[in-house]
CSV table of C-alpha atoms in Angstrom, one decimal:
chain,number,residue,atom,x,y,z
E,1,UNK,CA,0.3,0.1,0.1
E,2,UNK,CA,1.5,3.5,-0.9
E,3,UNK,CA,1.9,6.0,1.7
E,4,UNK,CA,0.1,9.3,1.0
E,5,UNK,CA,1.9,11.9,-0.5
E,6,UNK,CA,0.9,14.2,2.3
E,7,UNK,CA,2.2,11.6,4.3
E,8,UNK,CA,5.6,11.6,2.5
E,9,UNK,CA,5.9,15.2,2.5
E,10,UNK,CA,5.3,15.3,6.5
E,11,UNK,CA,8.1,12.3,7.3
E,12,UNK,CA,10.6,14.3,5.0
E,13,UNK,CA,9.8,17.6,6.9
E,14,UNK,CA,10.3,16.2,10.5
E,15,UNK,CA,13.6,14.8,8.8
E,16,UNK,CA,14.9,17.5,7.3
E,17,UNK,CA,14.2,19.9,10.7
E,18,UNK,CA,16.2,17.2,12.9
E,19,UNK,CA,19.0,17.1,10.7
E,20,UNK,CA,19.3,21.0,11.2
E,21,UNK,CA,19.0,20.7,14.2
E,22,UNK,CA,21.7,18.5,14.9
E,23,UNK,CA,24.0,20.6,12.2
E,24,UNK,CA,24.0,23.1,14.4
E,25,UNK,CA,24.6,21.6,17.8
E,26,UNK,CA,27.6,20.3,15.5
E,27,UNK,CA,28.6,23.7,13.9
E,28,UNK,CA,28.2,25.1,17.9
E,29,UNK,CA,30.3,22.8,19.3
E,30,UNK,CA,33.3,23.0,16.3
E,31,UNK,CA,33.1,26.8,16.9
E,32,UNK,CA,33.2,26.3,20.7
E,33,UNK,CA,36.2,23.4,20.5
E,34,UNK,CA,38.1,25.8,18.4
E,35,UNK,CA,37.7,28.8,20.9
E,36,UNK,CA,38.9,26.6,23.7
E,37,UNK,CA,41.8,25.6,21.6
E,38,UNK,CA,43.0,29.0,20.9
E,39,UNK,CA,42.4,30.5,24.2
E,40,UNK,CA,44.7,27.6,25.6
E,41,UNK,CA,47.3,28.7,23.2
E,42,UNK,CA,46.6,32.3,23.6
E,43,UNK,CA,46.9,31.2,27.9
E,44,UNK,CA,50.2,28.8,27.4
E,45,UNK,CA,52.1,31.8,25.1
E,46,UNK,CA,51.5,34.7,27.7
E,47,UNK,CA,53.0,32.4,30.6
E,48,UNK,CA,55.9,31.4,28.1
E,49,UNK,CA,56.0,35.0,27.6
E,50,UNK,CA,55.9,35.7,31.1
E,51,UNK,CA,58.6,33.0,32.3
E,52,UNK,CA,61.0,34.4,29.8
E,53,UNK,CA,60.8,37.6,30.8
E,54,UNK,CA,61.3,36.7,34.4
E,55,UNK,CA,64.4,35.0,33.3
E,56,UNK,CA,65.4,37.5,31.7
E,57,UNK,CA,64.8,40.1,34.8
E,58,UNK,CA,66.4,37.8,37.4
E,59,UNK,CA,69.2,37.3,35.1
E,60,UNK,CA,69.7,41.0,35.2
E,61,UNK,CA,69.4,41.3,38.8
E,62,UNK,CA,72.1,39.0,39.5
E,63,UNK,CA,74.4,40.6,37.0
E,64,UNK,CA,73.9,44.0,38.9
E,65,UNK,CA,74.3,42.7,41.8
E,66,UNK,CA,77.7,41.0,41.0
E,67,UNK,CA,78.6,44.1,39.0
E,68,UNK,CA,77.6,46.3,42.3
E,69,UNK,CA,79.7,43.8,44.2
E,70,UNK,CA,82.9,44.5,41.8
E,71,UNK,CA,82.2,48.2,42.4
E,72,UNK,CA,82.5,47.7,46.1
E,73,UNK,CA,85.6,45.9,46.0
E,74,UNK,CA,87.6,48.1,44.0
E,75,UNK,CA,86.2,51.2,45.8
E,76,UNK,CA,87.7,49.5,48.8
E,77,UNK,CA,91.2,48.9,47.4
E,78,UNK,CA,91.2,52.2,45.7
E,79,UNK,CA,90.2,54.0,49.3
E,80,UNK,CA,93.4,51.5,51.0
E,81,UNK,CA,95.9,52.9,48.0
E,82,UNK,CA,94.7,56.3,48.7
E,83,UNK,CA,95.1,56.1,52.6
E,84,UNK,CA,98.8,54.2,51.9
E,85,UNK,CA,100.2,57.0,49.2
E,86,UNK,CA,98.8,59.3,52.1
E,87,UNK,CA,100.5,58.2,55.0
E,88,UNK,CA,104.2,60.2,54.5
E,89,UNK,CA,105.0,58.9,58.1
E,90,UNK,CA,105.4,54.9,57.1
E,91,UNK,CA,108.7,54.3,55.8
E,92,UNK,CA,107.9,50.9,55.1
E,93,UNK,CA,104.2,49.0,54.5
E,94,UNK,CA,105.0,46.5,52.0
E,95,UNK,CA,107.1,43.3,52.9
E,96,UNK,CA,110.0,44.2,50.1
E,97,UNK,CA,112.6,45.4,52.0
E,98,UNK,CA,113.5,47.4,48.8
E,99,UNK,CA,110.4,49.2,48.7
E,100,UNK,CA,109.2,51.8,50.7
E,101,UNK,CA,106.0,54.6,50.8
E,102,UNK,CA,107.3,58.2,51.2
E,103,UNK,CA,107.9,61.0,49.3
E,104,UNK,CA,110.3,61.8,46.7
E,105,UNK,CA,111.6,65.1,48.4
E,106,UNK,CA,112.1,68.4,45.9
E,107,UNK,CA,115.3,68.2,44.2
E,108,UNK,CA,117.3,70.9,42.6
E,109,UNK,CA,120.7,71.1,40.9
E,110,UNK,CA,122.8,71.3,37.5
E,111,UNK,CA,122.2,68.7,34.3
E,112,UNK,CA,121.0,68.7,31.3
E,113,UNK,CA,118.0,68.8,28.8
E,114,UNK,CA,117.4,66.7,25.7
E,115,UNK,CA,114.9,68.2,23.5
E,116,UNK,CA,113.5,65.3,20.6
E,117,UNK,CA,110.9,66.5,17.8
E,118,UNK,CA,109.4,65.2,14.6
E,119,UNK,CA,110.4,65.7,11.5
E,120,UNK,CA,109.3,69.0,9.6
E,121,UNK,CA,109.8,66.9,6.6
E,122,UNK,CA,107.3,64.2,8.1
E,123,UNK,CA,104.2,66.2,6.0
E,124,UNK,CA,105.9,66.0,2.8
E,125,UNK,CA,106.9,62.3,3.5
E,126,UNK,CA,103.2,61.2,4.5
E,127,UNK,CA,102.4,61.9,1.2
E,128,UNK,CA,104.9,60.4,-0.4
E,129,UNK,CA,104.5,56.6,-1.7
E,130,UNK,CA,108.2,55.4,-1.8
E,131,UNK,CA,108.7,56.9,1.7
E,132,UNK,CA,108.2,55.6,5.3
E,133,UNK,CA,106.4,58.3,7.9
E,134,UNK,CA,107.8,56.4,10.8
E,135,UNK,CA,111.3,57.7,9.9
E,136,UNK,CA,110.1,61.0,10.8
E,137,UNK,CA,108.5,60.7,13.9
E,138,UNK,CA,109.7,60.2,17.8
E,139,UNK,CA,109.4,57.0,18.9
E,140,UNK,CA,108.9,55.7,22.5
E,141,UNK,CA,111.8,53.4,22.2
E,142,UNK,CA,114.0,56.9,21.0
E,143,UNK,CA,112.4,58.8,24.6
E,144,UNK,CA,113.5,55.1,26.3
E,145,UNK,CA,117.0,55.4,24.9
E,146,UNK,CA,117.9,59.2,26.4
E,147,UNK,CA,115.8,58.0,29.6
E,148,UNK,CA,118.0,54.6,30.0
E,149,UNK,CA,121.2,56.6,29.1
E,150,UNK,CA,120.7,59.6,31.3
E,151,UNK,CA,120.0,56.7,34.3
E,152,UNK,CA,123.0,55.2,33.7
E,153,UNK,CA,125.3,58.3,33.4
E,154,UNK,CA,124.3,58.6,36.9
E,155,UNK,CA,120.9,61.0,37.0
E,156,UNK,CA,119.8,61.9,40.2
E,157,UNK,CA,116.2,62.5,39.1
E,158,UNK,CA,114.2,62.5,35.8
E,159,UNK,CA,111.6,64.4,34.2
E,160,UNK,CA,110.2,63.9,31.0
E,161,UNK,CA,107.5,66.9,29.7
E,162,UNK,CA,107.8,68.2,33.4
E,163,UNK,CA,106.7,64.9,34.7
E,164,UNK,CA,108.9,63.1,37.3
E,165,UNK,CA,110.0,59.7,36.5
E,166,UNK,CA,108.9,56.9,39.4
E,167,UNK,CA,109.4,53.3,39.9
E,168,UNK,CA,106.3,52.9,38.1
E,169,UNK,CA,106.3,55.1,35.2
E,170,UNK,CA,106.0,53.8,31.9
E,171,UNK,CA,107.0,55.6,28.7
E,172,UNK,CA,104.4,54.4,25.9
E,173,UNK,CA,103.7,56.3,23.3
E,174,UNK,CA,100.7,56.1,20.8
E,175,UNK,CA,101.2,57.2,16.6
E,176,UNK,CA,103.2,60.7,17.8
E,177,UNK,CA,101.0,61.1,21.4
E,178,UNK,CA,103.3,60.3,24.6
E,179,UNK,CA,101.2,58.4,27.3
E,180,UNK,CA,102.6,59.5,30.9
E,181,UNK,CA,101.6,59.2,34.4
E,182,UNK,CA,98.2,59.4,32.9
E,183,UNK,CA,98.5,62.4,30.8
E,184,UNK,CA,99.1,63.1,26.7
E,185,UNK,CA,101.4,64.9,25.7
E,186,UNK,CA,102.8,66.0,21.9
E,187,UNK,CA,106.0,66.6,20.5
E,188,UNK,CA,108.6,67.9,20.9
E,189,UNK,CA,109.9,66.0,24.1
E,190,UNK,CA,111.8,67.2,26.5
E,191,UNK,CA,114.1,65.2,29.2
E,192,UNK,CA,115.8,66.8,31.8
E,193,UNK,CA,118.0,65.2,34.3
E,194,UNK,CA,119.7,66.0,37.5
E,195,UNK,CA,123.7,65.0,37.5
E,196,UNK,CA,127.1,65.5,36.9
E,197,UNK,CA,127.2,67.3,33.5
E,198,UNK,CA,130.4,65.7,32.0
E,199,UNK,CA,129.2,62.3,33.4
E,200,UNK,CA,126.1,62.8,31.8
E,201,UNK,CA,127.8,64.0,28.7
E,202,UNK,CA,130.1,61.4,28.2
E,203,UNK,CA,127.2,58.5,28.6
E,204,UNK,CA,125.1,60.3,25.9
E,205,UNK,CA,128.1,60.8,23.8
E,206,UNK,CA,128.8,56.9,24.4
E,207,UNK,CA,125.2,55.3,23.8
E,208,UNK,CA,124.6,53.2,20.3
E,209,UNK,CA,121.0,53.7,20.6
E,210,UNK,CA,121.6,57.8,20.4
E,211,UNK,CA,124.3,57.5,17.6
E,212,UNK,CA,121.6,55.7,15.6
E,213,UNK,CA,118.9,58.0,16.6
E,214,UNK,CA,121.2,61.2,15.4
E,215,UNK,CA,121.8,59.2,12.1
E,216,UNK,CA,117.8,59.8,11.5
E,217,UNK,CA,118.6,63.5,12.5
E,218,UNK,CA,121.2,63.9,9.8
E,219,UNK,CA,119.5,61.8,7.3
E,220,UNK,CA,115.8,62.5,8.1
E,221,UNK,CA,115.7,66.1,10.2
E,222,UNK,CA,114.3,64.6,13.3
E,223,UNK,CA,115.3,67.0,16.1
E,224,UNK,CA,117.7,66.6,18.3
E,225,UNK,CA,119.3,69.3,21.1
E,226,UNK,CA,121.6,68.7,24.2
E,227,UNK,CA,121.7,71.6,26.5
E,228,UNK,CA,123.1,72.0,30.0
E,229,UNK,CA,121.3,73.7,33.0
E,230,UNK,CA,122.8,74.9,35.6
E,231,UNK,CA,119.5,75.1,37.7
E,232,UNK,CA,117.0,72.9,37.4
E,233,UNK,CA,114.4,72.2,39.9
E,234,UNK,CA,112.6,68.9,40.0
E,235,UNK,CA,109.4,69.3,42.8
E,236,UNK,CA,108.6,67.2,45.9
E,237,UNK,CA,106.2,64.1,44.8
E,238,UNK,CA,104.8,61.2,47.0
E,239,UNK,CA,105.4,57.7,45.8
E,240,UNK,CA,106.5,54.0,46.5
E,241,UNK,CA,110.0,54.0,45.6
E,242,UNK,CA,112.7,51.5,44.9
E,243,UNK,CA,115.9,51.3,43.5
E,244,UNK,CA,116.3,52.4,39.5
E,245,UNK,CA,117.1,49.9,36.9
E,246,UNK,CA,117.5,50.4,33.2
E,247,UNK,CA,117.1,48.5,29.7
E,248,UNK,CA,119.0,48.7,26.6
E,249,UNK,CA,116.4,49.9,23.6
E,250,UNK,CA,117.5,49.9,20.0
E,251,UNK,CA,116.1,51.7,17.5
E,252,UNK,CA,114.1,49.3,14.4
E,253,UNK,CA,116.0,50.7,11.7
E,254,UNK,CA,113.6,48.9,9.2
């Protein structure tokens, strides 16, 4: 027996409505699930970001604390050194019997002054491809050669650019700029020594390193002047003193 058309239509309509309801529920569940996944990922990313940020901040705080500790340590050491240098009544503050912390007294007397200077030909040589500009400037080894020669000649005290040389003084040149006792100096370089003039003259004239320098004076025009001084005066200075030693410096002839 056939089902009437209107009953078939009604059956199909009910089935259609039920299918639409299921589809809506499925769509809602799908969107809810996607939303939950997105929210979970965002929260995880936020937690990861916060975790990484906290680690960076903690690491930087540790570094800052370490740097502050280093600063405190260095400051304490500096204060200790200041106290040691400022204690002029202490004759010996170290275990080394050859080292003492005291004042170098002011010193006056006869002596010599040697002046070294760059060559006026340097500017031209610096533009000449066939010339070596280094041959036309005073080098660290040239200053050291004069200083060592004066010590060897019995100098009682020496100044370079009016800076009294100390046991801790280091002569260093960067280009044609002299660094000494924390200060910068440009040529000409004036080196003075208090001592027996005749003996200082003899030692300078016999120095092989100074003879080499004078060859550059004749060929390349480097500055050289030796003067006798009847009344040099070096002011008092506080320092750690020990016996002075000298070495032999050889000028690079390349």
